[in-house]
Amino acid sequence: MLRYTAQRLLVAFAVAISVSVISFAILRMSTDLAQALAGEAANQEQVEQIRIAYGLDRPLPLQYLDWLADLFRGDLGQSYYFRSPVAELIGDRLPLTFSLAISSLFLALVIAVPLGIIAALKQNTWIDRACLTLAVVGQAMPSFWFALMLIFFFAVQLQWVPLSGGATWQGLILPVVVLAYYAMPAIMRLTRAGMVDVLASDYIRTARAKGLSSTSILLKHALRNAVMPVIALAAVQFGFLLGGSTIVETVFALDGIGYLSWESIQRADFPVVQSIVLLFSLIFVVLTLLTDLLNAWIDPRVRG
Amino acid sequence: MTKLLDIKNLRVEIPIQGGAVHAVRGVDLSIDRGETLCIVGESGSGKSMSSLAVMNLLPKGAHRSADRMSFLGTDLLRLSHRGMARIRGDRIGMIFQEPMTSLNPAYTIGNQLQEVYRRHRRAGRAAARDRAIELLELVGIPNAPLRLRQYPHQLSGGLRQRVMIAMSLMCEPDILIADEPTSALDVTVQVQILHLLKDLQTKLGIAVILITHDLGVVARTADRVAVVYAGQILETGTARQVFGTPRHPYTARLLDSMPIPGMMRLRRKLQAIPGTVPSLTNDFQGCAFAARCDRARPECRTTEVPLVREDGHGFACLHPETEARFAQKAGV
C-alpha cells in the first residue's frame, strides 16, 4: 500500500506540473500581456517599458519559474477587471461553491446508491423501471429549467425558501437539489450495473452457500465490490460540480466560482480565468489521487 | 436407519422465452453417512442443477419441485430462506468448479474462513481464527497464519480450492457437495485435491456428493455412482456394478470413450458417442438416449422407461447391455 501510494503521488505530481505548464502557456499565447497591462491608449514605448518592468522580455522558461514561485507564495496575479489579487477573488467565492458541491454530491450519493441497489435487487420489475425513469428524466432535463421550476413552486408560490442569493442556508436548498439531481442518474445507474454484475458472481454464490444472512451478502460481499466504479465517478462529478455549477449559480444569483469564471471569460479577465483553470485542474488531480487510494484500500488487487 | 439425504422425483425447470428448460426431470438421490456418491454426466445433463436445487441456490427464475427432499428428517422443500441458510455452510457444505472466482477478492482468506464459523457457531474472533488455522492445516496449506492475512489473488488455483474446501468444512458438515471441484485445475493439482477430499472424508466421516464429468475421478473415489443424462438418472449402483457391468448402453458408451491407462497398447480405440444431447426444452417420449443408441428399437422411442433395480443396481433401459458384451469390448 505504501509503495502504491508513493507511486500515485509521483504520478499526481507529474500531472500537476504539466497542468501548470499548460495553464501558463495558455495565458502567454492568448494575448500580449504587456499590451494588456499598458492598456489600449499606450504607445509602443510605454508597452516596452512595462514589458521590461514586469520581466516579460525574459526567456519563457524563466518567466514560468517566476510564475510558479509566485504561485507557491499564493500570488495568482491581479485581476484586470477588479484590480485586486486573484487569490482574494477566488478565496472569497470558493467556500460557497465548495459547500454547494459537497452538499449536492452527498445528497446525490445518499439517494442514488440505495436506489441503485434496490433497482439491482428488483431487476426488471416495476421498481427497477421507476428508478430508471427517474434517472432518465434527471439526465434529460436541463438544469436551468429544473431550477426555474423549483424557484417557481417553492420560492414564488409556496415561499418556503428565499428567491435567490446564498446569504442564508435556506437559499442553498434549491441549488443543492438541482445539482444533486444532475449528479444522481449516473451514480444510480452505475451502482445498479455494478450490483447486477456482482450479484451474479461466483463469490456471491459462495457467500450464499456459506449460509450467510442476506444483509451480510448484500452489504459486505456485494456492495464493496460494486462500489469501486461509483467512487471514481463521484470524484469526477465532484470536480464537475465545483467547476460546472456555472448555470446553477447564475440562475440562483449565487456569487460562487462558477459565476466568477463565466463573468471573467466574458470580460477577458485572463489572470482570473487562468487561475480558475489551474485550480480546478489541480482539484481534479487531487480527486483522482484520492480515488486511486480509496480504491486500493477497497480492492487489494489494485495495490499490486 | 434414516438416510442423510433423501430425494425423490426432483425436477428443475428454468423458464425461457416461450417455454421452459427441463434441466432435471425426476431424479432420485440418497446418501448415507460417510458415503461418496458420484453424479456423472456430460455438460448440461442437469448434474449441477440437481445439487444447486438441494442447496436452494438455483439461478433466479429456476423452479424446483420434488416428491420428497429430506435432510436428516427435515423437509428442505418446506424450509424458510432463513432455515435453509442455517443448514447451508453448517450442515451441508459446498465447493464449486471455479476456485479462481469463488472467493471474494476484497477480503482476506482469514476473514472469509472465520465468517462462516462465527455465523453458525456464534464463536468469537479468537475461536474462529484458531478454527481457521486448524482447517487450513487440515487441507494441507502450510504457514496458515500467514495465509489468513492474504487475499485470494495472492493464491494459486489449487490453493484457492483448498481454501474453499477448508471453508466448507469449518462447521464439520454432514455432507460436502463438490461440484466439479477439479475441472478448472491442472492435472497434477487435480489428483492432489481428489486425494485430499478422499482423505478428509475418511478422517471426518462426512458424506461427499461429487459431481463430475470425469469417469477417471469417479472410478477412483466413488462408493456409489449415478449416471445422469438429459436430466434423468439412467444408471445407478455401486462403482463396481456400474463400471464392472454397466447395463445402460449410455454408460457403456461413456466407458468406451474414456482412455484407460495401459489400454492404448492394446490398440483399443477411443469411441465417441455419435449425436448430441437432446434439447431439454420439450418433453420427449421414451428413452432420452434412444436417438444416439445403437441398441435402440422402435419401442425405446415411444414407451416410458422405468428405472429397474437388481441388487441395488438400477438402470433405465428396455434392452440393457449384457455383461459379456461389455467385458469383451472394454477389456475389463
Short mmCIF file of C-alpha atoms in Angstrom, two decimals, chain B residues 34-332:
data_model
loop_
_atom_site.label_atom_id
_atom_site.label_comp_id
_atom_site.label_asym_id
_atom_site.label_seq_id
_atom_site.Cartn_x
_atom_site.Cartn_y
_atom_site.Cartn_z
CA GLY B 34 -19.63 -41.27 5.22
CA GLU B 35 -20.55 -42.33 1.73
CA THR B 36 -19.23 -40.94 -1.57
CA LEU B 37 -21.85 -40.56 -4.24
CA CYS B 38 -20.63 -39.58 -7.68
CA ILE B 39 -23.03 -37.95 -10.08
CA VAL B 40 -21.59 -38.34 -13.57
CA GLY B 41 -22.78 -36.77 -16.75
CA GLU B 42 -21.96 -34.58 -19.71
CA SER B 43 -22.27 -30.79 -19.62
CA GLY B 44 -25.91 -29.80 -19.46
CA SER B 45 -27.06 -33.15 -18.11
CA GLY B 46 -28.51 -31.46 -15.03
CA LYS B 47 -25.96 -32.72 -12.53
CA SER B 48 -25.06 -29.28 -11.20
CA MET B 49 -28.68 -28.17 -11.23
CA SER B 50 -29.59 -31.12 -9.01
CA SER B 51 -27.07 -30.13 -6.37
CA LEU B 52 -27.94 -26.44 -6.57
CA ALA B 53 -31.58 -27.43 -6.12
CA VAL B 54 -30.72 -29.25 -2.89
CA MET B 55 -28.96 -26.14 -1.60
CA ASN B 56 -31.76 -23.90 -2.88
CA LEU B 57 -29.11 -21.97 -4.78
CA LEU B 58 -30.68 -22.28 -8.20
CA PRO B 59 -30.28 -19.32 -10.53
CA LYS B 60 -33.02 -16.70 -10.40
CA GLY B 61 -36.23 -17.86 -12.01
CA ALA B 62 -35.40 -21.56 -11.89
CA HIS B 63 -38.03 -23.60 -10.13
CA ARG B 64 -37.53 -26.84 -8.23
CA SER B 65 -40.07 -29.42 -7.13
CA ALA B 66 -39.84 -32.90 -5.67
CA ASP B 67 -41.98 -35.54 -4.03
CA ARG B 68 -39.51 -35.64 -1.19
CA MET B 69 -36.35 -33.81 -0.25
CA SER B 70 -35.41 -34.55 3.30
CA PHE B 71 -32.17 -33.96 5.12
CA LEU B 72 -31.95 -35.85 8.43
CA GLY B 73 -35.73 -35.87 8.51
CA THR B 74 -36.04 -32.13 7.78
CA ASP B 75 -38.14 -31.33 4.74
CA LEU B 76 -35.91 -28.99 2.74
CA LEU B 77 -38.77 -28.03 0.44
CA ARG B 78 -40.78 -26.51 3.28
CA LEU B 79 -37.85 -24.78 4.92
CA SER B 80 -37.84 -20.96 5.01
CA HIS B 81 -34.97 -18.99 3.48
CA ARG B 82 -33.63 -18.40 6.96
CA GLY B 83 -33.95 -22.05 7.89
CA MET B 84 -32.12 -23.11 4.74
CA ALA B 85 -29.39 -20.55 5.36
CA ARG B 86 -28.84 -22.15 8.77
CA ILE B 87 -28.22 -25.51 7.09
CA ARG B 88 -26.04 -24.19 4.29
CA GLY B 89 -22.42 -23.88 5.29
CA ASP B 90 -23.17 -25.57 8.59
CA ARG B 91 -24.72 -28.98 7.91
CA ILE B 92 -24.18 -29.05 4.14
CA GLY B 93 -21.04 -27.53 2.68
CA MET B 94 -20.48 -26.86 -0.98
CA ILE B 95 -17.50 -26.18 -3.21
CA PHE B 96 -17.54 -25.17 -6.83
CA GLN B 97 -15.80 -25.58 -10.13
CA GLU B 98 -14.23 -22.13 -10.27
CA PRO B 99 -11.77 -21.66 -7.42
CA MET B 100 -10.39 -18.56 -9.14
CA THR B 101 -13.63 -16.62 -8.82
CA SER B 102 -15.39 -18.31 -5.93
CA LEU B 103 -13.61 -16.33 -3.23
CA ASN B 104 -14.39 -12.68 -2.64
CA PRO B 105 -11.41 -10.63 -3.93
CA ALA B 106 -11.98 -7.85 -1.40
CA TYR B 107 -11.49 -9.85 1.78
CA THR B 108 -8.65 -11.85 3.26
CA ILE B 109 -8.74 -15.63 3.36
CA GLY B 110 -8.97 -15.42 7.14
CA ASN B 111 -11.96 -13.12 7.06
CA GLN B 112 -13.84 -15.41 4.69
CA LEU B 113 -13.00 -18.55 6.65
CA GLN B 114 -13.85 -17.10 10.03
CA GLU B 115 -17.09 -15.50 8.92
CA VAL B 116 -18.82 -18.83 8.28
CA TYR B 117 -17.77 -20.21 11.66
CA ARG B 118 -18.83 -17.10 13.51
CA ARG B 119 -22.16 -17.09 11.72
CA HIS B 120 -23.12 -20.68 12.52
CA ARG B 121 -21.29 -21.24 15.79
CA ARG B 122 -21.69 -17.77 17.31
CA ALA B 123 -17.98 -18.04 18.05
CA GLY B 124 -15.69 -15.16 18.94
CA ARG B 125 -12.86 -13.85 16.80
CA ALA B 126 -10.15 -15.80 18.56
CA ALA B 127 -12.00 -19.11 18.41
CA ALA B 128 -12.83 -18.59 14.74
CA ARG B 129 -9.21 -17.76 13.98
CA ASP B 130 -7.97 -20.89 15.75
CA ARG B 131 -10.50 -22.95 13.86
CA ALA B 132 -9.45 -21.38 10.55
CA ILE B 133 -5.80 -22.20 11.19
CA GLU B 134 -6.75 -25.73 12.16
CA LEU B 135 -8.72 -26.19 8.93
CA LEU B 136 -6.03 -24.69 6.69
CA GLU B 137 -3.57 -27.13 8.19
CA LEU B 138 -6.07 -29.95 7.72
CA VAL B 139 -6.35 -29.23 3.99
CA GLY B 140 -2.58 -29.16 3.72
CA ILE B 141 -1.85 -25.45 3.49
CA PRO B 142 1.44 -24.71 5.25
CA ASN B 143 2.09 -21.45 7.04
CA ALA B 144 -1.59 -20.98 7.89
CA PRO B 145 -1.28 -17.79 9.99
CA LEU B 146 0.33 -16.02 7.03
CA ARG B 147 -2.28 -17.32 4.60
CA LEU B 148 -5.05 -15.96 6.78
CA ARG B 149 -3.78 -12.47 6.11
CA GLN B 150 -3.51 -12.97 2.35
CA TYR B 151 -6.05 -12.14 -0.32
CA PRO B 152 -7.40 -14.64 -2.85
CA HIS B 153 -5.39 -13.14 -5.73
CA GLN B 154 -2.18 -13.99 -3.91
CA LEU B 155 -3.01 -17.72 -4.04
CA SER B 156 -2.84 -20.25 -6.88
CA GLY B 157 -5.93 -22.05 -8.15
CA GLY B 158 -5.07 -25.22 -6.29
CA LEU B 159 -4.55 -23.33 -3.05
CA ARG B 160 -7.78 -21.46 -3.52
CA GLN B 161 -9.67 -24.72 -3.97
CA ARG B 162 -8.05 -25.97 -0.77
CA VAL B 163 -9.23 -22.80 0.95
CA MET B 164 -12.73 -23.41 -0.43
CA ILE B 165 -12.64 -26.93 0.97
CA ALA B 166 -11.41 -25.65 4.33
CA MET B 167 -14.21 -23.07 4.31
CA SER B 168 -16.88 -25.66 3.56
CA LEU B 169 -15.61 -27.84 6.42
CA MET B 170 -15.34 -25.10 9.07
CA CYS B 171 -18.52 -26.26 10.79
CA GLU B 172 -17.99 -30.01 10.24
CA PRO B 173 -20.88 -30.53 7.85
CA ASP B 174 -22.64 -33.87 7.39
CA ILE B 175 -22.47 -33.56 3.63
CA LEU B 176 -20.00 -31.90 1.32
CA ILE B 177 -21.24 -31.24 -2.18
CA ALA B 178 -18.34 -30.83 -4.58
CA ASP B 179 -19.46 -29.54 -7.96
CA GLU B 180 -16.68 -30.37 -10.43
CA PRO B 181 -14.05 -29.33 -7.89
CA THR B 182 -11.09 -30.24 -10.08
CA SER B 183 -12.23 -29.35 -13.59
CA ALA B 184 -10.56 -25.95 -13.61
CA LEU B 185 -7.26 -27.15 -12.17
CA ASP B 186 -4.03 -28.54 -13.62
CA VAL B 187 -3.94 -32.30 -13.86
CA THR B 188 -1.33 -32.71 -11.13
CA VAL B 189 -3.30 -30.44 -8.82
CA GLN B 190 -6.49 -32.32 -9.66
CA VAL B 191 -5.05 -35.51 -8.26
CA GLN B 192 -3.90 -33.73 -5.09
CA ILE B 193 -7.33 -32.23 -4.50
CA LEU B 194 -9.07 -35.58 -5.06
CA HIS B 195 -6.70 -37.29 -2.66
CA LEU B 196 -7.37 -34.54 -0.16
CA LEU B 197 -11.13 -34.97 -0.44
CA LYS B 198 -10.88 -38.72 -0.03
CA ASP B 199 -8.52 -38.30 2.88
CA LEU B 200 -10.74 -35.77 4.64
CA GLN B 201 -13.73 -37.98 4.16
CA THR B 202 -12.15 -40.90 5.95
CA LYS B 203 -10.82 -38.60 8.68
CA LEU B 204 -14.04 -36.71 9.31
CA GLY B 205 -16.63 -39.28 8.24
CA ILE B 206 -18.52 -36.83 6.07
CA ALA B 207 -20.67 -37.83 3.13
CA VAL B 208 -19.48 -36.45 -0.20
CA ILE B 209 -21.56 -35.82 -3.27
CA LEU B 210 -19.05 -35.46 -6.08
CA ILE B 211 -20.34 -34.07 -9.32
CA THR B 212 -18.10 -34.65 -12.28
CA HIS B 213 -17.88 -35.48 -15.95
CA ASP B 214 -14.59 -37.25 -15.43
CA LEU B 215 -15.03 -41.01 -15.24
CA GLY B 216 -11.48 -41.43 -14.04
CA VAL B 217 -12.35 -39.36 -10.98
CA VAL B 218 -15.44 -41.48 -10.39
CA ALA B 219 -13.55 -44.73 -10.63
CA ARG B 220 -11.04 -43.55 -8.05
CA THR B 221 -13.40 -42.08 -5.49
CA ALA B 222 -16.97 -43.31 -5.71
CA ASP B 223 -18.80 -45.71 -3.42
CA ARG B 224 -21.94 -45.28 -5.44
CA VAL B 225 -22.47 -43.77 -8.86
CA ALA B 226 -25.40 -42.12 -10.57
CA VAL B 227 -25.12 -41.63 -14.32
CA VAL B 228 -27.27 -38.73 -15.45
CA TYR B 229 -28.29 -37.84 -18.96
CA ALA B 230 -30.71 -35.16 -20.11
CA GLY B 231 -31.84 -34.54 -16.55
CA GLN B 232 -32.53 -38.17 -15.70
CA ILE B 233 -30.67 -40.93 -13.96
CA LEU B 234 -30.03 -43.69 -16.49
CA GLU B 235 -28.00 -45.96 -14.29
CA THR B 236 -27.08 -46.15 -10.63
CA GLY B 237 -25.32 -48.56 -8.35
CA THR B 238 -22.05 -49.21 -6.63
CA ALA B 239 -18.93 -48.17 -8.50
CA ARG B 240 -18.16 -51.83 -9.05
CA GLN B 241 -21.59 -52.51 -10.53
CA VAL B 242 -21.68 -49.51 -12.82
CA PHE B 243 -18.10 -49.76 -14.03
CA GLY B 244 -17.80 -53.54 -13.97
CA THR B 245 -21.11 -54.46 -15.53
CA PRO B 246 -22.74 -51.40 -16.99
CA ARG B 247 -26.26 -52.21 -18.10
CA HIS B 248 -27.30 -48.99 -19.75
CA PRO B 249 -25.86 -48.50 -23.24
CA TYR B 250 -25.10 -44.86 -22.40
CA THR B 251 -22.87 -45.89 -19.50
CA ALA B 252 -21.19 -48.42 -21.72
CA ARG B 253 -20.58 -45.81 -24.44
CA LEU B 254 -19.23 -43.40 -21.82
CA LEU B 255 -16.76 -46.01 -20.67
CA ASP B 256 -15.77 -46.67 -24.27
CA SER B 257 -14.98 -43.00 -24.66
CA MET B 258 -12.71 -42.98 -21.61
CA PRO B 259 -9.00 -43.52 -22.03
CA ILE B 260 -7.71 -46.25 -19.74
CA PRO B 261 -4.00 -46.08 -18.91
CA GLY B 262 -2.23 -49.03 -20.46
CA MET B 263 -5.08 -49.85 -22.79
CA MET B 264 -3.65 -47.87 -25.68
CA ARG B 265 -1.02 -50.52 -26.24
CA LEU B 266 -3.78 -52.99 -26.94
CA ARG B 267 -4.91 -50.80 -29.83
CA ARG B 268 -8.20 -50.10 -28.14
CA LYS B 269 -9.80 -47.25 -29.98
CA LEU B 270 -11.49 -44.44 -28.09
CA GLN B 271 -15.12 -44.36 -29.15
CA ALA B 272 -17.00 -41.10 -29.41
CA ILE B 273 -20.75 -41.19 -28.87
CA PRO B 274 -22.44 -40.09 -32.10
CA GLY B 275 -25.11 -37.41 -32.00
CA THR B 276 -25.82 -34.78 -29.36
CA VAL B 277 -27.72 -34.45 -26.10
CA PRO B 278 -31.44 -33.92 -26.80
CA SER B 279 -32.93 -30.48 -26.36
CA LEU B 280 -34.30 -30.04 -22.87
CA THR B 281 -36.93 -27.52 -23.85
CA ASN B 282 -39.56 -30.05 -24.89
CA ASP B 283 -40.76 -33.13 -23.15
CA PHE B 284 -39.79 -36.18 -25.14
CA GLN B 285 -41.25 -39.64 -25.23
CA GLY B 286 -39.38 -42.74 -24.28
CA CYS B 287 -35.70 -43.06 -23.53
CA ALA B 288 -33.65 -39.86 -23.70
CA PHE B 289 -30.68 -41.70 -25.16
CA ALA B 290 -32.65 -43.59 -27.84
CA ALA B 291 -31.66 -41.26 -30.66
CA ARG B 292 -27.96 -41.96 -30.11
CA CYS B 293 -28.21 -45.59 -29.06
CA ASP B 294 -27.15 -48.46 -31.33
CA ARG B 295 -29.33 -50.88 -29.35
CA ALA B 296 -32.47 -48.78 -29.68
CA ARG B 297 -35.63 -50.41 -31.03
CA PRO B 298 -38.84 -48.63 -32.00
CA GLU B 299 -40.41 -49.14 -28.57
CA CYS B 300 -37.49 -47.27 -26.94
CA ARG B 301 -38.71 -44.08 -28.54
CA THR B 302 -42.34 -44.47 -27.54
CA THR B 303 -42.62 -46.07 -24.11
CA GLU B 304 -41.68 -44.56 -20.82
CA VAL B 305 -38.64 -46.46 -19.47
CA PRO B 306 -38.66 -47.02 -15.69
CA LEU B 307 -35.53 -47.47 -13.60
CA VAL B 308 -35.42 -51.17 -12.69
CA ARG B 309 -33.24 -52.43 -9.88
CA GLU B 310 -31.34 -55.67 -9.47
CA ASP B 311 -29.41 -55.90 -6.17
CA GLY B 312 -29.31 -52.13 -5.85
CA HIS B 313 -28.04 -51.79 -9.42
CA GLY B 314 -30.60 -49.67 -11.20
CA PHE B 315 -30.86 -48.95 -14.91
CA ALA B 316 -33.48 -47.42 -17.15
CA CYS B 317 -33.23 -49.46 -20.28
CA LEU B 318 -35.51 -51.83 -22.20
CA HIS B 319 -32.60 -53.57 -23.91
CA PRO B 320 -29.75 -53.45 -21.43
CA GLU B 321 -26.20 -54.41 -22.18
CA THR B 322 -25.17 -57.93 -21.37
CA GLU B 323 -22.12 -58.32 -19.22
CA ALA B 324 -20.18 -60.37 -21.72
CA ARG B 325 -20.56 -57.83 -24.47
CA PHE B 326 -19.06 -55.04 -22.42
CA ALA B 327 -16.34 -57.05 -20.79
CA GLN B 328 -15.11 -58.15 -24.17
CA LYS B 329 -15.28 -54.64 -25.58
CA ALA B 330 -13.54 -52.75 -22.85
CA GLY B 331 -11.24 -55.50 -21.78
CA VAL B 332 -12.07 -55.01 -18.12
#
